[in-house]
Amino acid sequence: MEREDLLLIPGPTMIPPEVRAALAAPPIGHRSPQFADMIAEITKGLKKVFQTEGDAFVLTSSGTGGMEASLVNTLSPGDKVLVATTGVFGDRWVQMSEAFGLEVEKVRFEPGQAADPEKVESILKKSPGTKAVLLTQNETSTGITNPIQALAEVARRHGAAVIVDATSGLAAIDLKTDAWGLDVVVGGSQKAFMLPPGLAFLSVSERAWEMHRSAKLPRFYWDFSKMKASLEKGQTPFTPNVCLFSGLRASLRRILEEGLENVFRRHAKVAALARKRVKALGLELFADEAHASNTVTALKAPAGVDVSEMNRFIQDRYGILLAGGQGDLKGKIFRIAHLGCISERDIFAVSEALENYLAGNRG
Ligand SMILES: *Cc1c(COP(=O)(O)O)cnc(C)c1O
């Protein structure tokens, strides 16, 4: 018998009914007037979500492709970048920058802590000529949200562009692309956009366009100029995943109908309930609570509990999928994600499941 689990993992997330219906529509031609109408509506909606008057593009790729596009379009080999890393996804910026031959400076913060703008500033002072600061809005691996506005301010004060991986926070946690001076912001479909994996989103500022004109990293598939030229014709440079575009239009309608501010408030409320319920069970937050994420709650593995065994039991018995730890945190933490259309009802369900498991009701 097929069963549908409740996905409380940080992607893929649950898909609401009207988005599923849109995803099931027959594919349309990507050079058709229908597609042109669809991409026009999507672009307008995405700009609202990014809170930008700049450009917004949709890529057929997972979020990491969007991260790669942000680098190859703005930087040249040997350019100096600073990565403020707070976990697995900050480390991905480091690995990617190294792979592309950038000169990478990194500042690592303790897992569970947010990046400290003062520390970042002290490094920038010693590193004149840093071209870009690479940030993670919401560090999915540890459950913290970084102070992007303050970090961006520091970067700009030192003449560096600001590139933000906002994959697990965009459309869930406030991020003001223009007001905070963010040059490229990256999002992904399978997080708060309530879609299957397969699309990445990018915002591009005026300054990022200036950098683009002289950027020398090799690029072909991910090229802002090609994307812009195609978008003016209501198209994408290469064949896009038209079914996901149709789903994206539905998800953007849902998000904008609810209102961005309401979406942020709802995520904050659900996250606060999650933290309250798990603490009441005696579980300990892994993240510094002052920076605890509104999309993913990371918890220390309770003494004597094998979290991978626990997660397997909770999935088998209750049909609720939780996430373990990534990288060095494997076995040490587990994570409850609450982004997209997760509601308080789902938090009650998972806290009841955890309570039963921790009370030893494992038969
Ligand atoms: C999910 C995620 C990504 C993208 O991962 P993909 O597997 O490429 O979609 C990037 N950054 C963060 C913070 C994420 O949570």
Coordinates of C-alpha atoms and ligand atoms in Angstrom, one line a residue:
M1 CA 0.0 0.0 0.0
E2 CA 1.3 3.4 -0.9
R3 CA 1.6 5.8 2.0
E4 CA 2.5 9.4 2.0
D5 CA 4.8 10.5 4.8
L6 CA 4.7 13.9 6.5
L7 CA 8.0 15.4 5.4
L8 CA 9.6 17.3 8.3
I9 CA 12.9 17.4 6.5
P10 CA 14.6 20.6 5.1
G11 CA 13.6 19.6 1.5
P12 CA 11.9 18.2 -0.3
T13 CA 8.9 19.7 1.6
M14 CA 5.2 19.0 1.5
I15 CA 3.3 20.2 -1.6
P16 CA -0.1 21.8 -1.2
P17 CA -3.1 20.6 -3.3
E18 CA -3.2 23.5 -5.8
V19 CA 0.5 23.2 -6.5
R20 CA 0.2 19.4 -7.1
A21 CA -2.6 20.1 -9.5
A22 CA -0.5 22.6 -11.4
L23 CA 2.4 20.1 -11.5
A24 CA 0.2 17.5 -13.0
A25 CA -0.8 19.7 -15.9
P26 CA 0.4 18.5 -19.3
P27 CA 3.8 20.1 -20.4
I28 CA 3.5 23.1 -22.6
G29 CA 6.0 24.3 -25.3
H30 CA 8.8 26.4 -23.9
R31 CA 8.8 28.6 -26.9
S32 CA 5.0 29.1 -26.8
P33 CA 3.0 32.3 -25.9
Q34 CA 1.6 30.3 -22.9
F35 CA 5.1 29.9 -21.6
A36 CA 5.9 33.5 -22.2
D37 CA 2.8 34.5 -20.1
M38 CA 3.8 32.0 -17.4
I39 CA 7.4 33.2 -17.1
A40 CA 6.3 36.8 -17.0
E41 CA 4.0 36.1 -14.1
I42 CA 6.6 34.0 -12.3
T43 CA 9.3 36.7 -12.7
K44 CA 7.1 39.4 -11.3
G45 CA 6.1 37.2 -8.4
L46 CA 9.7 36.1 -7.7
K47 CA 10.9 39.7 -7.6
K48 CA 8.3 40.3 -4.8
V49 CA 9.6 37.3 -2.9
F50 CA 13.2 38.5 -3.3
Q51 CA 12.0 42.1 -2.4
T52 CA 13.9 43.5 -5.4
E53 CA 13.4 45.8 -8.3
G54 CA 16.5 44.1 -9.9
D55 CA 16.4 41.0 -12.1
A56 CA 15.2 37.6 -11.1
F57 CA 15.9 34.3 -13.0
V58 CA 14.7 30.7 -12.7
L59 CA 17.2 27.9 -13.4
T60 CA 16.4 24.3 -14.1
S61 CA 18.8 22.9 -11.4
S62 CA 18.9 22.3 -7.7
G63 CA 19.9 25.1 -5.4
T64 CA 23.6 24.4 -5.7
G65 CA 23.4 25.2 -9.5
G66 CA 22.2 28.6 -8.4
M67 CA 25.2 29.0 -6.1
E68 CA 27.5 28.1 -9.0
A69 CA 25.8 30.5 -11.3
S70 CA 26.3 33.3 -8.8
L71 CA 30.0 32.8 -8.7
V72 CA 30.8 32.2 -12.4
N73 CA 28.8 35.3 -13.4
T74 CA 30.5 37.8 -11.1
L75 CA 34.1 36.7 -10.5
S76 CA 37.4 36.0 -12.2
P77 CA 40.1 33.4 -11.4
G78 CA 42.3 34.6 -8.5
D79 CA 39.6 37.0 -7.2
K80 CA 39.6 37.2 -3.4
V81 CA 36.4 36.1 -1.6
L82 CA 35.6 35.8 2.0
V83 CA 33.2 33.0 3.2
A84 CA 31.6 33.3 6.6
T85 CA 30.8 29.7 7.3
T86 CA 28.4 28.4 9.9
G87 CA 28.2 24.8 8.8
V88 CA 27.8 22.4 5.8
F89 CA 26.3 25.0 3.5
G90 CA 28.9 27.7 4.2
D91 CA 31.5 25.0 3.6
R92 CA 29.9 24.4 0.2
W93 CA 30.8 28.0 -0.7
V94 CA 34.4 27.3 0.3
Q95 CA 34.7 24.1 -1.7
M96 CA 33.0 25.7 -4.7
S97 CA 35.2 28.8 -4.6
E98 CA 38.3 26.7 -4.4
A99 CA 37.1 24.5 -7.3
F100 CA 36.8 27.7 -9.4
G101 CA 40.3 28.9 -8.6
L102 CA 39.2 31.9 -6.4
E103 CA 41.5 33.0 -3.5
V104 CA 39.4 31.9 -0.6
E105 CA 39.6 33.4 2.9
K106 CA 37.3 31.7 5.4
V107 CA 36.0 32.4 8.8
R108 CA 34.4 29.5 10.6
F109 CA 32.0 29.9 13.4
E110 CA 31.2 27.2 16.0
P111 CA 28.4 24.9 14.8
G112 CA 25.1 26.2 16.2
Q113 CA 26.4 29.8 16.4
A114 CA 25.6 32.5 13.9
A115 CA 28.2 34.5 12.0
D116 CA 29.4 37.5 13.9
P117 CA 29.6 40.7 11.8
E118 CA 32.4 42.2 13.9
K119 CA 34.6 39.2 13.4
V120 CA 33.8 39.3 9.6
E121 CA 34.7 43.0 9.6
S122 CA 38.0 42.4 11.4
I123 CA 39.0 40.0 8.6
L124 CA 37.9 42.3 5.9
K125 CA 40.1 45.0 7.4
K126 CA 43.1 42.8 7.0
S127 CA 42.1 41.7 3.5
P128 CA 41.8 44.7 1.3
G129 CA 40.6 44.0 -2.2
T130 CA 38.1 41.3 -1.2
K131 CA 35.7 41.1 -4.2
A132 CA 32.8 39.4 -2.6
V133 CA 31.6 38.0 0.7
L134 CA 29.7 34.7 0.5
L135 CA 27.0 34.2 3.1
T136 CA 24.3 31.6 4.1
Q137 CA 21.1 33.1 5.2
N138 CA 19.8 30.1 7.0
E139 CA 22.3 27.3 7.9
T140 CA 20.2 24.3 7.4
S141 CA 22.7 21.9 8.9
T142 CA 22.7 23.5 12.4
G143 CA 19.4 25.4 12.5
I144 CA 20.6 28.9 12.7
T145 CA 19.7 32.1 10.8
N146 CA 22.6 34.5 10.1
P147 CA 22.2 38.3 10.6
I148 CA 22.4 39.0 6.9
Q149 CA 21.5 42.7 7.1
A150 CA 24.4 43.4 9.5
L151 CA 26.8 41.1 7.6
A152 CA 26.0 42.7 4.3
E153 CA 26.5 46.2 5.7
V154 CA 30.0 45.2 6.8
A155 CA 30.8 43.7 3.4
R156 CA 29.6 46.8 1.6
R157 CA 31.6 49.1 3.9
H158 CA 34.7 47.3 2.7
G159 CA 33.7 47.5 -1.0
A160 CA 32.8 43.8 -1.3
A161 CA 29.8 42.5 -3.2
V162 CA 27.3 40.3 -1.2
I163 CA 26.3 36.9 -2.4
V164 CA 23.8 35.1 -0.3
D165 CA 22.7 31.4 -0.4
A166 CA 19.1 31.8 0.9
T167 CA 17.9 28.4 -0.3
S168 CA 16.4 27.3 3.0
G169 CA 15.1 30.7 4.1
L170 CA 13.7 32.5 1.1
A171 CA 9.9 32.8 1.2
A172 CA 10.0 31.8 4.9
I173 CA 12.3 34.3 6.7
D174 CA 12.5 38.0 5.9
L175 CA 15.3 38.9 3.4
K176 CA 15.3 42.3 1.8
T177 CA 17.4 42.0 -1.3
D178 CA 17.4 45.7 -2.3
A179 CA 17.1 47.4 1.1
W180 CA 20.0 45.3 2.5
G181 CA 22.2 45.7 -0.6
L182 CA 22.4 42.0 -1.6
D183 CA 24.0 41.5 -5.0
V184 CA 23.0 37.9 -5.8
V185 CA 20.6 35.9 -3.8
V186 CA 20.0 32.2 -4.4
G187 CA 16.9 30.2 -3.7
G188 CA 15.6 26.7 -4.4
S189 CA 12.3 25.1 -5.2
Q190 CA 12.2 22.2 -2.7
K191 CA 12.3 24.3 0.4
A192 CA 9.8 27.0 1.4
F193 CA 8.4 27.2 -2.2
M194 CA 6.6 23.8 -1.6
L195 CA 7.7 22.3 -4.9
P196 CA 9.7 19.2 -5.9
P197 CA 13.5 19.7 -6.3
G198 CA 14.7 21.0 -9.7
L199 CA 14.5 24.8 -9.8
A200 CA 16.9 27.4 -8.5
F201 CA 16.1 31.1 -8.2
L202 CA 18.5 34.1 -8.5
S203 CA 18.2 37.8 -8.0
V204 CA 20.8 40.0 -9.7
S205 CA 21.6 43.6 -8.6
E206 CA 22.9 46.4 -10.8
R207 CA 26.3 46.0 -9.1
A208 CA 26.3 42.2 -9.9
W209 CA 25.6 43.2 -13.6
E210 CA 28.7 45.5 -13.5
M211 CA 30.8 42.6 -12.1
H212 CA 29.3 40.3 -14.7
R213 CA 30.6 42.4 -17.6
S214 CA 34.2 41.8 -16.6
A215 CA 33.9 38.4 -14.9
K216 CA 36.2 35.9 -16.5
L217 CA 35.3 32.5 -14.8
P218 CA 34.2 30.2 -17.6
R219 CA 30.5 30.0 -18.1
F220 CA 28.2 28.6 -20.7
Y221 CA 25.0 27.1 -19.3
W222 CA 24.7 29.5 -16.4
D223 CA 25.0 32.9 -18.1
F224 CA 23.1 35.9 -16.8
S225 CA 23.4 37.6 -20.2
K226 CA 21.8 34.7 -22.0
M227 CA 19.1 34.5 -19.3
K228 CA 18.2 38.1 -19.6
A229 CA 18.2 38.1 -23.4
S230 CA 15.9 35.1 -23.4
L231 CA 13.6 36.4 -20.7
E232 CA 13.0 39.5 -22.8
K233 CA 11.5 37.1 -25.3
G234 CA 9.5 35.2 -22.6
Q235 CA 11.9 32.3 -22.7
T236 CA 14.8 30.6 -21.1
P237 CA 18.2 29.9 -22.9
F238 CA 17.7 26.1 -22.8
T239 CA 14.8 23.8 -22.3
P240 CA 13.4 24.5 -18.8
N241 CA 11.4 22.1 -16.7
V242 CA 8.1 23.4 -17.8
C243 CA 6.1 21.3 -15.3
L244 CA 8.0 22.7 -12.4
F245 CA 7.5 26.2 -13.8
S246 CA 3.7 25.6 -13.8
G247 CA 4.0 24.4 -10.2
L248 CA 6.1 27.5 -9.3
R249 CA 3.4 29.8 -10.7
A250 CA 0.9 28.2 -8.4
S251 CA 3.2 28.3 -5.4
L252 CA 4.0 32.0 -6.0
R253 CA 0.2 32.7 -6.2
R254 CA -0.3 31.0 -2.9
I255 CA 2.6 32.8 -1.2
L256 CA 1.6 36.2 -2.5
E257 CA -2.1 35.7 -1.8
E258 CA -1.2 34.9 1.9
G259 CA 1.1 37.9 1.8
L260 CA 4.9 37.7 2.4
E261 CA 4.7 39.3 5.9
N262 CA 2.0 36.8 6.9
V263 CA 4.2 33.9 5.5
F264 CA 7.1 35.1 7.7
R265 CA 4.8 35.4 10.7
R266 CA 3.4 32.0 10.2
H267 CA 6.8 30.4 10.0
A268 CA 7.9 32.2 13.2
K269 CA 4.8 31.0 15.0
V270 CA 5.2 27.4 13.9
A271 CA 8.9 27.5 14.8
A272 CA 8.2 28.9 18.2
L273 CA 5.7 26.1 18.9
A274 CA 8.3 23.5 17.7
R275 CA 10.9 24.9 20.1
K276 CA 8.4 25.1 23.0
R277 CA 7.2 21.5 22.5
V278 CA 10.6 19.9 22.2
K279 CA 11.9 21.8 25.2
A280 CA 8.9 20.6 27.2
L281 CA 10.0 17.0 26.3
G282 CA 13.4 17.7 27.8
L283 CA 15.2 18.0 24.5
E284 CA 17.9 20.5 24.1
L285 CA 18.2 22.9 21.2
F286 CA 21.5 22.6 19.3
A287 CA 21.5 26.2 18.0
D288 CA 22.1 29.4 19.9
E289 CA 18.5 30.3 20.6
A290 CA 19.0 33.9 19.9
H291 CA 19.6 32.9 16.2
A292 CA 17.4 29.8 16.1
S293 CA 16.0 29.3 12.6
N294 CA 12.3 29.6 11.8
T295 CA 12.6 26.9 9.2
V296 CA 14.6 24.1 10.9
T297 CA 15.0 23.2 14.5
A298 CA 18.2 21.2 15.4
L299 CA 18.2 19.2 18.6
K300 CA 21.0 17.5 20.4
A301 CA 20.7 13.7 20.4
P302 CA 19.4 12.8 23.9
A303 CA 21.9 10.6 25.9
G304 CA 21.6 7.0 25.0
V305 CA 19.4 7.6 21.9
D306 CA 20.6 6.6 18.5
V307 CA 19.0 9.2 16.3
S308 CA 19.1 7.3 13.1
E309 CA 17.3 4.5 14.8
M310 CA 14.8 7.0 16.3
N311 CA 14.1 8.6 13.0
R312 CA 13.6 5.3 11.3
F313 CA 11.2 4.2 14.0
I314 CA 9.2 7.5 13.8
Q315 CA 9.0 7.1 10.0
D316 CA 7.9 3.5 10.2
R317 CA 5.5 3.9 13.0
Y318 CA 4.0 7.4 12.5
G319 CA 4.8 8.2 8.9
I320 CA 6.8 11.3 9.9
L321 CA 10.1 11.9 8.3
L322 CA 12.8 13.7 10.3
A323 CA 16.3 14.6 9.4
G324 CA 19.5 13.5 11.1
G325 CA 22.8 15.5 11.3
Q326 CA 25.0 16.2 8.3
G327 CA 28.8 15.9 8.2
D328 CA 30.5 16.0 11.6
L329 CA 27.1 16.3 13.3
K330 CA 25.9 12.9 12.1
G331 CA 24.6 11.0 15.1
K332 CA 25.0 14.1 17.3
I333 CA 21.9 16.0 16.4
F334 CA 18.6 15.5 14.6
R335 CA 16.4 18.1 12.9
I336 CA 12.8 18.9 12.5
A337 CA 12.1 21.1 9.5
H338 CA 9.0 23.3 9.4
L339 CA 9.0 25.2 6.2
G340 CA 6.5 25.7 3.4
C341 CA 3.0 24.6 4.3
I342 CA 3.9 22.9 7.6
S343 CA 1.4 23.9 10.3
E344 CA 1.0 23.8 14.0
R345 CA -1.0 20.6 13.6
D346 CA 2.1 18.9 12.2
I347 CA 4.2 20.1 15.1
F348 CA 1.7 18.6 17.6
A349 CA 1.9 15.3 15.6
V350 CA 5.7 15.2 15.7
S351 CA 6.0 16.2 19.3
E352 CA 3.6 13.4 20.3
A353 CA 5.6 10.9 18.2
L354 CA 8.8 12.0 19.9
E355 CA 7.2 11.9 23.3
N356 CA 6.1 8.3 22.8
Y357 CA 9.5 7.3 21.5
L358 CA 11.4 8.9 24.3
A359 CA 9.0 7.4 26.9
G360 CA 10.1 4.0 25.6
N361 CA 6.9 3.1 23.7
R362 CA 8.7 1.5 20.8
G363 CA 6.8 -1.6 20.2
Ligands
LIG1 C1 19.0 22.8 0.3 C2 20.1 23.8 0.4 C3 20.9 24.1 -0.7 C4 20.8 23.5 -2.0 O1 21.0 22.2 -2.1 P1 20.6 21.4 -3.4 O2 20.6 20.0 -2.9 O3 21.5 21.7 -4.4 O4 19.2 21.8 -3.7 C5 21.9 25.1 -0.6 N1 22.0 25.8 0.6 C6 21.2 25.6 1.6 C7 21.4 26.4 2.9 C8 20.3 24.6 1.6 O5 19.5 24.3 2.7

